[in-house]
Amino acid sequence: MLITKINIPEDEKKGLARINMPRTEKLVLIAGANGSGKSRILDKIKNTLLEKPTIADIEREISDKKRYENEIRTQEENLILMHEQNKGVGGGKYSDEEIQRVKNIIESLNSLIEKNTKSLKWNLIETSEVKEFYDYVDFVPKNLDLTDSRSHNRYRLIESVKKLDQVGVANSSESTFAKIQHVQDLWFNATHPSSSVNENNKFKYIADYERLCDYVNTFLGAKLDRTGDGDATIFGRVLGESGLSDGQKVLLQLCLALYTQQSKLNDFIIFMDEPENHLHPKALIEVVDKLFSTLANGQLWIATHSINLLAHYDPKHIWYVENGEISFSGNIPERVLEGLIGNQDEIDKLSNFLSLPAQMATAKFSFECLMSPKAIVTGVGDPQTTQIINAINSLKNKGDRLRILDFGAGKGRLLSTIFDTTASTEVNVSEWLDYYAYDLPSEDKAECLKVLERVYGSDKTRYFDDEEKFKGALEEHTFDMIIMCNVFHEIDPKGWLDLFREGGLIRSTLSEEGTLLIVEDQLIPVGEKAYKNGFLVFDKPQFKKLFGIKADYREDDFKQDGRLKAHFIPANVLKNISNASRVEAIKSLREAAKIKIKKLRSEDASFKNGKLHGFWIQQVANAQLCLDEFE
């Protein structure tokens, strides 16, 4: 649920002007200096939300209004009869007091109807849906006294762990260490040589602990470990004696809350009041990014005076508070900076960043394009991996065991995420997915082999970094699907023909009815120098020209925003690739990029447009450099 519109009257007692927010995004950043009123506004919005009429309230008001209206009609009819009888022979049957009493009843009922009407027209806060109840979650830990789980017996430990399942961080100080200890205990029992844990639970406990370790490493850069006595440790010290700083205590509580509640938070309205307290700016942004990514249908409100946080997000999310009055920022105006920094010298130091955002974005992207690409490991919920899993499931539903090649497997993030995503199901991944990994020789091999061992045990035949050994180990046309995730743009166009045409690695190992799945971020967020001439990001028009595809082919746009796309290329068109089709496809990209650049130069010079400008300039330059070699 989202708050979509706010119109709350002035509150003189709290020193607040009218809160008028005619349109709010999924992320709302309320900026302001200390004492400006941003926290008071946040509290006012929260309290007003709780007063919003629910479905039951509305139904009751409608029912009451109808009942009052019926009663008024009855009383009005009685009043008419009373007057008529008083006019009749031997009148004077009803006194003035009795008639006035009926009039008073009608007046009272009209007052109740007026209250009903006002309740039904209540519009201080509008939401994306009408709910049975309205609630919110505060998500900033206030208690920094973390309970040492060593003082718990087994029963109390489990009870503390369960409290963290409740959405929010109200119980996080009591439950954080207990949760770590409990998840580690389950993992330890599952991996013990004499373990009696059944296979399904064993996979789940191992996956849960590894996911927890990933979270702790991401948020705190720390490794979880275990003493010989079975006590969980962090930074090499037992949890209760770890000596964490206040910032680390806040961060660890947020980390465990997100780890535990991720699937439950997606529909909540979450409020954070000055989460930057105790947190390093980098850690703050990581927390907010992670939290925001979990809110599929929810909303995140943050009151902040952190310039770093404000600069990290699109200005459309920013509202500014001054002297108890809130207004839309749009871009970060001078008054926002003056309010937050309060010193012209400090503003001058930031002026290059703030006054030249488009140029900075272009320069940053251009600099990144001189660097080699980096392999990454992502967790459950990664959009591109989710997109691929959906594609695999569309084939899986046909019932047969799927043979998949992850081309350019890197650290094995695809298989790792599939394994973690399906850990709670009864069917093991290895029973329905026949997965193989191929990549060029790299230091990522060790990580990928670890993932393969998690899923397939000691099977050493699933990873290849040598083309001849790969072809020799497997029969031709064996794979149902070959997946390239963020890989195609890293392949030098000089190698396309050898890779895709008859006899090439892709064509010779993909089944005749198989699919080449190319997943790309059509606007890669970080520039890179994948090969001598940079990189080329193709979209549907370019793939159709490259492979000579006349008809349409399946294409999935994960977020329907033109960014994350999956291209389902049929195996039978790969043979159409030629030098001529390669040149035609690259020319198509060059011309499309020129159109994008012209359009961007007619728009506002924002940071976002500057970054896009840098991307498309690189596409034009890289395409021309490639064409110079082929024409």
XYZ file of C-alpha atoms in Angstrom:
631
model
C 0.000 0.000 0.000
C 1.141 3.542 -0.762
C 0.151 6.960 0.513
C -0.650 8.780 -2.724
C -1.837 12.210 -1.523
C -1.805 14.230 1.709
C -3.781 17.326 2.661
C -3.602 17.775 6.447
C -4.717 21.126 7.937
C -2.417 23.450 9.828
C -1.574 22.448 13.413
C -0.597 25.562 15.364
C 0.081 23.639 18.586
C 2.748 21.571 16.866
C 4.036 24.507 14.825
C 3.106 22.908 11.517
C 1.683 24.576 8.424
C -0.732 22.700 6.164
C 0.861 19.485 4.906
C 0.006 19.531 1.209
C 1.619 16.731 -0.806
C -0.538 16.229 -3.921
C 1.527 13.337 -5.277
C 4.032 11.087 -3.541
C 6.425 8.465 -4.919
C 7.245 5.019 -3.521
C 10.222 6.691 -1.851
C 9.679 9.985 -0.025
C 12.697 11.853 1.342
C 11.819 14.684 3.725
C 14.860 16.942 4.068
C 15.422 19.702 6.562
C 17.780 21.057 9.188
C 17.506 20.147 12.864
C 14.394 21.774 14.319
C 12.839 22.468 10.923
C 9.852 20.232 11.667
C 10.562 17.188 9.505
C 10.200 14.719 12.396
C 7.004 16.442 13.579
C 5.602 16.195 10.051
C 6.499 12.508 9.903
C 4.721 11.908 13.227
C 1.685 13.905 12.071
C 1.413 11.799 8.910
C 1.719 8.565 10.911
C -0.939 9.571 13.437
C -3.302 10.815 10.726
C -2.907 7.558 8.802
C -4.149 5.647 11.853
C -7.295 7.846 11.835
C -8.123 7.059 8.194
C -11.535 5.333 7.863
C -11.176 1.615 7.168
C -13.409 -0.569 4.989
C -15.457 -1.458 8.082
C -15.690 2.227 9.076
C -16.950 3.214 5.624
C -19.492 0.381 5.494
C -20.740 1.312 8.969
C -21.031 4.999 8.072
C -22.989 4.166 4.904
C -25.292 1.844 6.863
C -25.795 4.412 9.645
C -26.513 7.158 7.124
C -29.232 5.068 5.464
C -30.711 4.248 8.880
C -30.713 7.918 9.890
C -32.317 8.933 6.587
C -35.070 6.325 7.050
C -35.642 7.505 10.600
C -35.882 11.132 9.419
C -38.547 10.147 6.873
C -40.486 8.372 9.611
C -40.257 11.351 11.944
C -41.242 13.785 9.186
C -44.308 11.649 8.448
C -45.146 11.678 12.154
C -44.800 15.450 12.190
C -47.218 15.796 9.259
C -49.763 13.533 10.990
C -49.447 15.493 14.207
C -50.175 18.767 12.402
C -53.120 17.254 10.503
C -54.659 15.832 13.642
C -54.255 19.140 15.430
C -56.195 20.817 12.597
C -59.022 18.301 12.760
C -62.283 18.464 14.726
C -61.555 18.610 18.412
C -57.890 19.495 17.627
C -55.182 20.254 20.087
C -54.322 16.613 20.564
C -50.516 17.223 20.357
C -48.835 19.918 22.397
C -46.193 22.303 21.118
C -43.669 20.510 23.341
C -44.425 17.157 21.685
C -44.117 18.634 18.215
C -40.848 20.348 19.146
C -39.528 17.045 20.486
C -40.010 15.437 17.051
C -38.350 18.428 15.376
C -35.394 18.043 17.749
C -35.085 14.367 16.820
C -35.010 15.290 13.115
C -32.403 17.984 13.758
C -30.274 15.542 15.748
C -30.492 12.954 12.954
C -29.482 15.579 10.385
C -26.440 16.397 12.517
C -25.514 12.711 12.557
C -25.905 12.534 8.773
C -23.667 15.584 8.451
C -21.028 13.771 10.526
C -21.499 10.661 8.346
C -21.015 12.705 5.207
C -17.882 14.311 6.616
C -16.474 10.888 7.533
C -17.237 9.502 4.078
C -15.512 12.523 2.509
C -12.441 12.184 4.800
C -9.490 12.910 2.547
C -6.608 14.015 4.747
C -4.612 11.061 3.461
C -5.378 9.151 0.268
C -3.941 5.681 -0.281
C -3.540 3.341 -3.234
C -6.179 1.027 -1.766
C -8.850 0.909 0.924
C -7.776 -1.420 3.730
C -9.354 -3.297 6.623
C -6.887 -1.443 8.816
C -4.114 1.113 8.288
C -0.753 0.608 9.876
C 2.879 1.510 9.415
C 6.274 0.299 10.569
C 8.994 2.358 12.245
C 12.313 0.961 11.057
C 15.054 2.713 13.024
C 16.386 0.803 16.074
C 16.293 2.910 19.233
C 17.723 0.425 21.757
C 21.473 -0.148 21.432
C 21.682 -2.561 24.381
C 21.863 -5.879 22.501
C 20.911 -8.872 24.640
C 23.638 -11.504 24.992
C 22.006 -14.742 23.817
C 24.345 -16.814 25.996
C 22.116 -15.903 28.943
C 19.177 -17.701 27.268
C 18.172 -21.304 27.752
C 16.982 -23.085 24.605
C 13.304 -22.196 25.186
C 13.996 -18.500 25.743
C 16.365 -18.411 22.758
C 13.593 -19.663 20.450
C 11.123 -17.178 21.938
C 13.547 -14.307 21.299
C 14.104 -15.478 17.729
C 10.344 -15.551 17.066
C 9.992 -11.925 18.163
C 12.126 -10.825 15.221
C 9.509 -12.319 12.880
C 7.202 -9.439 13.858
C 7.548 -6.695 11.265
C 9.698 -3.818 12.436
C 12.614 -3.368 14.830
C 10.796 -2.983 18.152
C 12.254 -6.273 19.421
C 15.492 -6.276 17.466
C 17.791 -5.440 20.400
C 16.614 -8.557 22.226
C 16.508 -10.843 19.181
C 19.505 -9.928 17.001
C 22.198 -12.029 18.688
C 19.679 -14.806 19.380
C 18.750 -15.007 15.691
C 22.389 -15.273 14.593
C 23.083 -17.986 17.171
C 19.955 -19.955 16.238
C 20.547 -19.875 12.466
C 24.176 -20.871 13.003
C 23.174 -23.731 15.329
C 20.811 -25.140 12.690
C 23.549 -24.871 10.061
C 26.097 -26.538 12.333
C 23.759 -29.447 13.084
C 22.931 -29.836 9.383
C 26.602 -29.998 8.375
C 27.769 -32.242 11.221
C 28.989 -35.668 9.986
C 26.584 -37.527 12.285
C 23.654 -35.212 11.540
C 20.184 -36.762 11.540
C 18.609 -33.752 9.812
C 16.604 -34.797 6.723
C 17.901 -33.724 3.323
C 15.283 -31.026 2.648
C 15.883 -29.320 5.991
C 19.626 -29.744 5.582
C 19.592 -27.798 2.302
C 17.371 -25.124 3.870
C 19.484 -24.650 7.011
C 22.689 -24.413 4.988
C 21.156 -21.933 2.528
C 19.677 -19.840 5.373
C 23.033 -19.536 7.118
C 24.950 -18.738 3.945
C 22.388 -16.041 3.136
C 22.819 -14.631 6.655
C 26.603 -14.590 6.217
C 26.148 -12.707 2.934
C 23.924 -10.125 4.653
C 26.361 -9.577 7.534
C 29.294 -9.297 5.144
C 27.415 -6.824 2.923
C 26.229 -4.586 5.753
C 29.158 -4.768 8.191
C 32.009 -6.267 6.154
C 32.239 -8.927 8.867
C 32.519 -12.703 8.910
C 30.445 -14.911 11.195
C 32.291 -17.772 12.862
C 31.941 -20.184 15.774
C 33.986 -21.083 18.853
C 34.724 -24.624 19.964
C 32.047 -24.175 22.643
C 29.433 -23.414 20.000
C 29.161 -19.645 20.513
C 28.648 -17.527 17.387
C 31.307 -14.868 16.769
C 31.592 -11.670 14.741
C 34.841 -9.818 14.047
C 36.527 -12.797 15.755
C 34.786 -12.216 19.107
C 31.788 -13.848 20.802
C 28.622 -11.867 20.004
C 27.990 -10.678 23.553
C 31.609 -9.526 23.922
C 32.089 -8.166 20.403
C 32.414 -4.529 21.481
C 30.386 -3.231 18.543
C 30.165 0.532 18.079
C 26.763 2.226 18.250
C 26.702 2.414 14.459
C 27.503 -1.283 14.133
C 24.750 -2.134 16.626
C 22.211 -0.175 14.584
C 23.486 -1.716 11.365
C 23.413 -5.277 12.709
C 19.842 -4.863 13.969
C 18.730 -3.535 10.581
C 20.644 -6.324 8.858
C 18.912 -9.079 10.865
C 15.493 -7.439 10.554
C 15.820 -7.270 6.767
C 17.176 -10.825 6.625
C 14.236 -12.140 8.660
C 11.369 -9.973 7.424
C 12.200 -9.396 3.756
C 9.198 -11.322 2.411
C 6.815 -9.669 4.901
C 7.765 -6.048 4.293
C 6.721 -5.755 0.651
C 3.261 -4.252 1.321
C 4.052 -2.000 4.294
C 4.435 1.741 4.647
C 7.772 2.154 6.416
C 8.956 5.263 8.253
C 12.556 6.085 9.159
C 13.312 9.182 11.224
C 16.918 10.329 10.739
C 18.415 6.877 10.093
C 21.785 8.577 9.465
C 22.339 8.847 13.233
C 25.220 6.469 14.111
C 25.540 5.280 10.482
C 28.305 5.974 7.985
C 26.842 7.466 4.768
C 27.846 4.403 2.720
C 26.199 2.054 5.223
C 23.099 4.250 5.333
C 22.698 4.107 1.559
C 23.185 0.318 1.533
C 20.475 -0.087 4.175
C 18.014 2.198 2.420
C 18.691 0.612 -0.982
C 18.137 -2.872 0.430
C 15.005 -1.861 2.314
C 13.550 0.005 -0.673
C 14.178 -2.977 -2.959
C 12.025 -5.200 -0.714
C 8.970 -2.946 -1.029
C 7.258 -4.397 -4.082
C 3.930 -2.809 -3.129
C 4.937 -0.679 -0.159
C 6.392 2.762 0.460
C 9.386 4.198 2.302
C 9.311 7.569 4.100
C 12.573 9.010 5.440
C 13.128 12.223 7.391
C 16.773 13.145 6.910
C 19.408 15.848 6.787
C 21.920 13.593 5.014
C 23.257 15.215 1.839
C 24.698 11.832 0.830
C 21.303 10.166 0.960
C 19.616 12.996 -0.919
C 22.288 12.994 -3.623
C 21.972 9.221 -4.047
C 18.350 9.340 -5.209
C 16.455 11.090 -7.974
C 15.386 14.614 -6.920
C 11.753 13.704 -7.648
C 11.720 11.936 -4.263
C 12.807 14.996 -2.239
C 10.556 17.275 -0.158
C 11.965 20.121 1.911
C 10.836 21.347 5.348
C 11.513 24.810 6.721
C 9.806 26.401 9.750
C 7.214 23.628 9.884
C 6.209 23.971 6.228
C 6.825 21.265 3.630
C 7.219 21.844 -0.108
C 8.310 19.783 -3.096
C 11.989 20.177 -3.909
C 12.020 18.916 -7.504
C 15.759 19.488 -7.735
C 18.055 20.280 -4.821
C 17.564 24.065 -4.704
C 19.817 26.572 -3.032
C 17.557 26.886 -0.007
C 17.772 23.141 0.692
C 21.556 23.345 0.732
C 21.547 26.448 2.898
C 19.185 24.737 5.310
C 21.246 21.567 5.530
C 24.776 22.996 5.320
C 24.247 26.535 6.577
C 27.581 27.844 5.348
C 28.357 29.438 1.996
C 31.920 28.114 2.029
C 30.663 24.551 2.338
C 28.136 25.145 -0.419
C 30.930 26.420 -2.658
C 32.868 23.200 -2.069
C 29.893 21.254 -3.361
C 29.033 23.629 -6.169
C 30.907 21.671 -8.797
C 28.912 18.597 -7.922
C 25.603 20.415 -7.733
C 25.906 22.897 -10.597
C 27.465 20.547 -13.130
C 25.653 17.249 -12.539
C 25.243 16.348 -16.187
C 28.917 16.948 -16.960
C 29.989 14.986 -13.904
C 27.785 12.042 -14.844
C 29.142 12.009 -18.379
C 32.729 12.223 -17.151
C 32.153 9.483 -14.575
C 30.614 7.132 -17.125
C 33.392 7.862 -19.622
C 36.036 7.124 -16.988
C 34.325 3.845 -16.082
C 34.480 2.861 -19.742
C 38.270 2.656 -19.407
C 37.983 -0.044 -16.708
C 37.502 -3.801 -17.066
C 34.078 -5.237 -16.098
C 33.695 -6.889 -12.704
C 31.866 -10.127 -11.919
C 29.363 -9.932 -9.081
C 27.385 -12.250 -6.833
C 23.808 -11.249 -6.078
C 21.232 -12.633 -3.711
C 17.626 -13.704 -3.861
C 15.478 -11.051 -5.553
C 18.072 -9.816 -8.040
C 15.903 -8.664 -10.992
C 18.038 -10.120 -13.773
C 18.382 -13.477 -12.032
C 14.642 -13.517 -11.335
C 14.058 -12.835 -15.022
C 16.203 -15.826 -15.980
C 14.557 -18.096 -13.393
C 11.155 -17.212 -14.869
C 12.451 -18.137 -18.323
C 13.805 -21.453 -17.038
C 10.523 -22.208 -15.272
C 8.636 -21.708 -18.531
C 10.633 -24.649 -19.903
C 10.655 -26.599 -16.631
C 6.872 -26.803 -16.627
C 7.097 -29.093 -19.638
C 8.216 -31.814 -17.228
C 11.656 -32.880 -18.481
C 14.978 -32.319 -16.723
C 16.461 -29.184 -18.246
C 20.006 -29.012 -19.493
C 21.240 -25.423 -19.181
C 24.565 -23.796 -20.058
C 25.462 -20.634 -18.154
C 27.801 -18.989 -20.667
C 30.039 -16.514 -18.868
C 29.062 -17.959 -15.493
C 31.434 -15.750 -13.476
C 31.044 -16.529 -9.775
C 27.945 -18.655 -10.356
C 25.366 -16.110 -9.206
C 22.622 -17.635 -11.374
C 22.879 -21.142 -9.922
C 23.415 -19.774 -6.410
C 20.248 -17.694 -6.601
C 18.190 -20.531 -8.104
C 19.369 -22.771 -5.269
C 18.569 -20.217 -2.552
C 15.209 -19.334 -4.093
C 14.068 -22.972 -4.189
C 15.679 -24.060 -0.906
C 12.322 -24.313 0.871
C 10.712 -26.524 -1.807
C 10.555 -30.292 -1.601
C 12.343 -30.895 -4.913
C 16.101 -30.353 -5.047
C 17.445 -28.217 -7.867
C 19.664 -31.067 -9.038
C 16.583 -33.203 -9.734
C 15.180 -30.896 -12.408
C 18.117 -28.706 -13.499
C 21.112 -30.150 -15.344
C 23.358 -27.090 -15.095
C 26.763 -26.488 -16.697
C 29.032 -23.446 -16.417
C 31.403 -22.065 -19.045
C 33.703 -19.075 -18.779
C 37.095 -17.851 -19.818
C 39.877 -18.669 -17.329
C 39.549 -16.270 -14.384
C 39.876 -15.957 -10.625
C 36.092 -16.339 -10.364
C 36.401 -20.080 -11.032
C 36.921 -21.005 -7.368
C 33.716 -19.231 -6.301
C 31.706 -20.872 -9.072
C 33.035 -24.331 -8.159
C 31.901 -23.792 -4.557
C 28.379 -23.051 -5.778
C 28.407 -26.140 -8.004
C 29.512 -28.280 -5.064
C 26.661 -26.929 -2.926
C 24.132 -28.063 -5.509
C 25.666 -31.119 -7.173
C 28.098 -32.390 -4.545
C 31.495 -33.610 -5.687
C 30.604 -33.669 -9.410
C 33.652 -32.051 -11.089
C 32.373 -32.246 -14.675
C 30.128 -29.188 -14.741
C 32.622 -26.334 -15.063
C 34.651 -25.608 -18.196
C 37.048 -22.832 -19.171
C 38.511 -24.511 -22.261
C 36.467 -24.706 -25.483
C 38.031 -27.902 -26.840
C 37.622 -29.776 -23.546
C 34.064 -28.515 -23.326
C 33.123 -29.717 -26.796
C 34.873 -33.017 -26.209
C 33.052 -33.710 -22.955
C 29.505 -33.195 -24.250
C 27.565 -34.402 -27.255
C 26.468 -31.898 -29.893
C 23.174 -29.990 -29.660
C 22.677 -31.039 -26.043
C 21.470 -27.890 -24.258
C 17.821 -26.844 -24.006
C 18.895 -23.304 -23.208
C 22.135 -21.344 -23.256
C 22.077 -18.261 -21.056
C 24.126 -15.101 -21.448
C 23.449 -12.752 -18.531
C 25.219 -9.404 -18.940
C 27.696 -11.206 -21.175
C 26.849 -10.376 -24.789
C 27.983 -6.747 -24.525
C 31.359 -7.949 -23.186
C 32.093 -10.155 -26.230
C 34.291 -8.539 -28.878
C 32.298 -8.398 -32.149
C 35.339 -9.950 -33.836
C 34.418 -13.206 -32.104
C 30.687 -13.235 -32.857
C 30.889 -15.216 -36.097
C 33.056 -17.983 -34.640
C 30.834 -18.187 -31.573
C 27.350 -18.275 -33.127
C 27.610 -19.728 -36.631
C 27.647 -23.431 -37.573
C 30.446 -25.205 -35.741
C 30.781 -22.441 -33.166
C 30.517 -23.174 -29.453
C 26.981 -21.817 -29.069
C 25.446 -23.234 -32.231
C 27.099 -26.646 -31.922
C 25.962 -27.250 -28.331
C 22.453 -25.718 -28.435
C 19.685 -28.153 -29.414
C 17.826 -27.615 -32.686
C 14.695 -26.593 -30.749
C 16.669 -24.779 -28.072
C 16.847 -21.127 -27.064
C 19.706 -18.688 -26.667
C 18.601 -16.444 -23.789
C 20.402 -13.094 -23.835
C 19.667 -10.978 -20.754
C 21.025 -7.441 -20.762
C 20.611 -4.221 -18.849
C 19.895 -2.030 -21.860
C 21.411 0.956 -20.027
C 24.246 -0.569 -18.011
C 24.641 1.554 -14.858
C 28.445 1.399 -14.767
C 30.622 1.983 -17.797
C 33.281 -0.575 -18.664
C 35.966 -1.424 -21.186
C 35.083 -5.026 -21.967
C 37.433 -5.217 -24.961
C 39.606 -2.862 -27.012
C 36.679 -0.952 -28.522
C 34.632 -0.787 -25.316
C 31.210 -2.451 -25.324
C 28.036 -2.617 -27.428
C 24.597 -3.073 -25.863
C 22.172 -4.489 -28.421
C 18.387 -4.341 -28.213
C 15.756 -6.131 -30.274
C 16.286 -4.209 -33.559
C 20.006 -5.011 -33.494
C 19.545 -8.700 -32.611
C 17.032 -9.073 -35.447
C 19.553 -7.666 -37.915
C 22.475 -9.656 -36.482
C 20.686 -13.009 -36.762
C 18.564 -12.184 -39.813
C 15.286 -12.632 -37.930
C 12.353 -11.676 -40.161
C 9.463 -12.506 -37.837
C 9.079 -11.365 -34.248
C 10.657 -13.219 -31.335
C 9.829 -13.407 -27.636
C 11.174 -10.586 -25.497
C 10.517 -9.977 -21.789
C 10.820 -6.526 -20.212
C 11.094 -7.373 -16.506
C 10.053 -4.007 -15.039
C 8.322 -2.675 -18.162
C 10.721 0.258 -18.198
C 12.978 -0.736 -21.091
C 15.930 -1.575 -18.834
C 16.160 -5.280 -17.981
C 15.310 -7.275 -21.086
C 15.459 -10.967 -21.905
C 15.814 -11.856 -25.591
C 14.722 -15.405 -26.523
C 16.703 -16.152 -29.697
C 15.656 -19.413 -31.451
C 18.517 -21.772 -32.260
C 17.574 -22.040 -35.936
C 18.364 -18.365 -36.678
C 21.930 -18.372 -35.350
C 23.208 -19.732 -38.666
C 22.141 -16.486 -40.369
C 24.951 -14.462 -38.808
C 27.498 -13.090 -41.278
C 29.934 -10.230 -41.622
C 27.263 -8.264 -43.495
C 24.644 -8.837 -40.784
C 27.189 -7.905 -38.118
C 27.950 -4.599 -39.851
C 24.249 -3.886 -40.383
C 23.470 -4.530 -36.701
C 26.277 -2.275 -35.455
C 25.214 0.498 -37.836
C 21.678 0.165 -36.490
C 22.992 0.688 -32.956
C 25.070 3.701 -33.998
C 22.082 5.430 -35.627
C 19.764 4.620 -32.708
C 22.339 6.086 -30.312
C 22.555 9.308 -32.339
C 18.793 9.759 -32.067
C 18.985 9.254 -28.290
C 21.771 11.836 -27.976
C 19.844 14.459 -29.958
C 16.792 13.905 -27.782
C 18.795 14.183 -24.552
C 20.427 17.421 -25.698
C 16.980 18.981 -26.033
C 16.073 18.092 -22.433
C 17.116 19.385 -19.010
C 20.746 18.828 -17.983
C 20.028 16.586 -14.984
C 22.362 14.028 -13.439
C 20.219 11.229 -14.873
C 20.287 12.697 -18.377
C 24.006 13.316 -18.070
C 24.599 9.668 -17.318
C 22.395 8.607 -20.232
C 24.251 11.063 -22.444
C 27.544 9.466 -21.476
C 26.190 5.989 -22.191
C 24.901 6.819 -25.670
C 28.054 8.765 -26.600
C 30.037 5.640 -25.749
C 27.689 3.575 -27.920
C 28.253 5.849 -30.932
C 32.026 5.913 -30.442
C 32.342 2.187 -29.776
C 30.112 1.279 -32.720
C 32.160 3.433 -35.087
C 35.439 1.951 -33.834
C 34.094 -1.532 -34.528
C 32.802 -0.554 -37.968
C 36.220 0.866 -38.863
C 37.600 -2.652 -38.432
C 34.915 -4.431 -40.472
C 34.301 -2.077 -43.413
